[in-house]
Tab-separated table of C-alpha atoms in Angstrom:
chain	number	residue	atom	x	y	z
X	1	UNK	CA	92.156	98.278	100.020
X	2	UNK	CA	95.064	96.798	98.097
X	3	UNK	CA	94.926	96.053	94.377
X	4	UNK	CA	97.105	94.944	91.479
X	5	UNK	CA	97.690	97.686	88.923
X	6	UNK	CA	96.601	97.043	85.347
X	7	UNK	CA	98.815	94.355	83.760
X	8	UNK	CA	100.295	93.298	87.140
X	9	UNK	CA	99.425	90.315	89.329
X	10	UNK	CA	95.830	89.185	88.922
X	11	UNK	CA	94.795	92.284	86.950
X	12	UNK	CA	94.284	92.059	83.216
X	13	UNK	CA	96.096	94.052	80.570
X	14	UNK	CA	98.707	93.642	77.863
X	15	UNK	CA	101.560	93.897	77.589
X	16	UNK	CA	102.113	92.504	81.070
X	17	UNK	CA	104.038	94.501	83.704
X	18	UNK	CA	103.634	97.772	81.814
X	19	UNK	CA	105.357	100.458	83.874
X	20	UNK	CA	103.002	103.235	82.743
X	21	UNK	CA	102.737	106.016	85.303
X	22	UNK	CA	99.606	107.438	83.689
X	23	UNK	CA	97.752	104.108	83.778
X	24	UNK	CA	98.843	103.536	87.373
X	25	UNK	CA	97.549	106.961	88.382
X	26	UNK	CA	94.226	106.130	86.725
X	27	UNK	CA	94.146	102.802	88.596
X	28	UNK	CA	94.545	104.686	91.878
X	29	UNK	CA	91.750	107.118	90.991
X	30	UNK	CA	89.546	104.184	89.945
X	31	UNK	CA	90.223	102.540	93.316
X	32	UNK	CA	89.058	105.750	95.019
X	33	UNK	CA	85.907	105.726	92.889
X	34	UNK	CA	85.254	102.158	94.017
X	35	UNK	CA	85.790	103.113	97.651
X	36	UNK	CA	83.473	106.124	97.645
X	37	UNK	CA	80.722	103.867	96.348
X	38	UNK	CA	80.949	101.709	99.466
X	39	UNK	CA	78.558	102.482	102.295
X	40	UNK	CA	81.139	101.853	105.021
X	41	UNK	CA	83.678	104.316	103.567
X	42	UNK	CA	83.827	107.932	104.737
X	43	UNK	CA	84.657	109.745	101.505
X	44	UNK	CA	86.174	112.626	103.500
X	45	UNK	CA	88.794	110.341	105.081
X	46	UNK	CA	90.381	108.516	102.128
X	47	UNK	CA	94.140	108.203	102.225
X	48	UNK	CA	96.606	106.439	99.939
X	49	UNK	CA	99.935	104.757	100.634
X	50	UNK	CA	102.468	104.311	97.858
X	51	UNK	CA	105.358	101.861	98.149
X	52	UNK	CA	108.454	102.189	95.922
X	53	UNK	CA	107.209	103.420	92.521
X	54	UNK	CA	103.846	103.999	94.179
X	55	UNK	CA	105.688	106.644	96.197
X	56	UNK	CA	105.591	108.678	92.992
X	57	UNK	CA	102.260	107.482	91.581
X	58	UNK	CA	100.180	108.117	94.723
X	59	UNK	CA	101.138	111.804	95.177
X	60	UNK	CA	100.633	112.378	91.443
X	61	UNK	CA	97.158	110.802	91.623
X	62	UNK	CA	96.316	112.790	94.773
X	63	UNK	CA	97.084	116.082	93.038
X	64	UNK	CA	94.623	115.168	90.287
X	65	UNK	CA	92.003	113.593	92.558
X	66	UNK	CA	91.046	115.748	95.560
X	67	UNK	CA	89.049	112.859	97.044
X	68	UNK	CA	92.413	111.570	98.321
X	69	UNK	CA	92.839	113.496	101.578
X	70	UNK	CA	96.121	112.038	102.864
X	71	UNK	CA	99.223	110.551	101.275
X	72	UNK	CA	102.070	108.466	102.681
X	73	UNK	CA	105.016	106.851	100.927
X	74	UNK	CA	107.321	103.984	101.876
X	75	UNK	CA	110.682	103.535	100.139
X	76	UNK	CA	109.406	105.955	97.520
X	77	UNK	CA	110.878	106.055	94.050
X	78	UNK	CA	109.318	109.322	92.895
X	79	UNK	CA	111.736	109.968	90.035
X	80	UNK	CA	112.142	106.800	87.972
X	81	UNK	CA	113.677	108.780	85.116
X	82	UNK	CA	116.537	110.036	87.288
X	83	UNK	CA	117.099	106.550	88.702
X	84	UNK	CA	117.443	105.075	85.231
X	85	UNK	CA	119.538	107.877	83.740
X	86	UNK	CA	121.885	107.979	86.757
X	87	UNK	CA	123.597	104.809	85.580
X	88	UNK	CA	122.313	102.808	88.547
X	89	UNK	CA	121.042	100.099	86.192
X	90	UNK	CA	123.684	100.477	83.494
X	91	UNK	CA	123.705	102.419	80.246
X	92	UNK	CA	120.238	103.993	79.975
X	93	UNK	CA	120.700	104.742	76.267
X	94	UNK	CA	121.235	101.041	75.575
X	95	UNK	CA	118.193	100.159	77.721
X	96	UNK	CA	115.953	102.673	75.958
X	97	UNK	CA	117.229	101.546	72.537
X	98	UNK	CA	116.339	97.954	73.406
X	99	UNK	CA	112.914	99.105	74.617
X	100	UNK	CA	112.316	101.022	71.372
X	101	UNK	CA	113.247	97.980	69.286
X	102	UNK	CA	110.934	95.760	71.347
X	103	UNK	CA	108.146	98.357	71.164
X	104	UNK	CA	108.360	98.505	67.359
X	105	UNK	CA	108.357	94.712	67.057
X	106	UNK	CA	105.305	94.512	69.329
X	107	UNK	CA	103.509	97.122	67.212
X	108	UNK	CA	104.158	94.871	64.188
X	109	UNK	CA	102.529	91.893	65.927
X	110	UNK	CA	105.451	90.234	67.714
X	111	UNK	CA	105.098	88.880	71.241
X	112	UNK	CA	105.963	91.415	73.964
X	113	UNK	CA	109.650	91.427	74.906
X	114	UNK	CA	110.446	92.898	78.291
X	115	UNK	CA	113.585	94.917	78.873
X	116	UNK	CA	115.019	94.870	82.431
X	117	UNK	CA	115.565	98.422	83.645
X	118	UNK	CA	116.613	97.916	87.263
X	119	UNK	CA	119.507	95.753	88.419
X	120	UNK	CA	118.854	92.514	90.253
X	121	UNK	CA	119.530	92.288	93.989
X	122	UNK	CA	122.612	90.184	93.169
X	123	UNK	CA	124.004	92.898	90.893
X	124	UNK	CA	123.768	95.545	93.589
X	125	UNK	CA	124.565	93.445	96.658
X	126	UNK	CA	127.778	95.370	97.286
X	127	UNK	CA	125.924	98.660	97.642
X	128	UNK	CA	124.606	99.527	101.093
X	129	UNK	CA	121.943	101.824	99.629
X	130	UNK	CA	120.877	99.297	97.023
X	131	UNK	CA	120.935	96.434	99.498
X	132	UNK	CA	118.593	98.246	101.878
X	133	UNK	CA	116.295	99.263	99.031
X	134	UNK	CA	115.823	95.713	97.746
X	135	UNK	CA	113.963	94.528	100.831
X	136	UNK	CA	110.566	96.007	99.956
X	137	UNK	CA	108.003	94.382	97.639
X	138	UNK	CA	108.461	94.636	93.889
X	139	UNK	CA	106.322	93.452	91.007
X	140	UNK	CA	106.993	89.810	90.194
X	141	UNK	CA	107.246	88.738	86.605
X	142	UNK	CA	107.029	85.011	87.229
X	143	UNK	CA	109.834	84.342	84.765
X	144	UNK	CA	112.302	82.982	87.291
X	145	UNK	CA	115.074	85.174	85.868
X	146	UNK	CA	115.612	87.079	89.094
X	147	UNK	CA	114.889	90.383	87.342
X	148	UNK	CA	111.669	91.730	88.754
X	149	UNK	CA	111.603	95.306	87.463
X	150	UNK	CA	110.878	95.481	83.743
X	151	UNK	CA	110.251	98.144	81.182
X	152	UNK	CA	107.910	96.931	78.455
X	153	UNK	CA	109.045	97.667	74.956
X	154	UNK	CA	105.671	99.212	74.165
X	155	UNK	CA	103.195	101.318	76.077
X	156	UNK	CA	99.562	101.545	75.074
X	157	UNK	CA	97.434	104.616	75.581
X	158	UNK	CA	94.144	104.296	77.447
X	159	UNK	CA	92.345	103.587	74.154
X	160	UNK	CA	94.911	100.894	73.243
X	161	UNK	CA	96.082	102.817	70.184
X	162	UNK	CA	99.739	103.494	70.832
X	163	UNK	CA	102.433	104.905	73.059
X	164	UNK	CA	101.949	107.811	75.460
X	165	UNK	CA	104.880	110.216	75.628
X	166	UNK	CA	108.623	109.622	75.392
X	167	UNK	CA	109.886	110.240	78.939
X	168	UNK	CA	113.504	109.088	78.489
X	169	UNK	CA	114.341	110.226	74.963
X	170	UNK	CA	116.323	113.315	75.901
X	171	UNK	CA	116.970	113.467	79.643
X	172	UNK	CA	120.105	115.614	79.360
């Protein structure tokens, strides 16, 4: 089974393209719940494959949901925080400041503004590591800007009330 995470692709949810690891883990567990309700599925043989960011989300979900019996990752990005704070995509403090500003505006009723947090393939084309890592699927925003990875300025909790955690505030 393949599915679009909440706020990605054909799935519903606002703001769009919300890179929320907790929501994505819940989506994976909900997919398992769907599967175990199917007659043709052997609930003792459910595995999960995570690609890129899913390489972090799937193992996290599997630890919390013992119905997942096997895990595999492809081009895993298990530590998004370290990727961002390493300088790979530029000054992380500037990125997180822009995200905070956008988050506050959204909370006041403004339209969502998305802050790019990974460089485009063009920006990293000189890097052998980056070049090889840009060949796997990434979420598409449909904006035509060439930037496919985005960090929403605001994250909603499961009840829609507000933001969950502050994962990049003090990474040092």
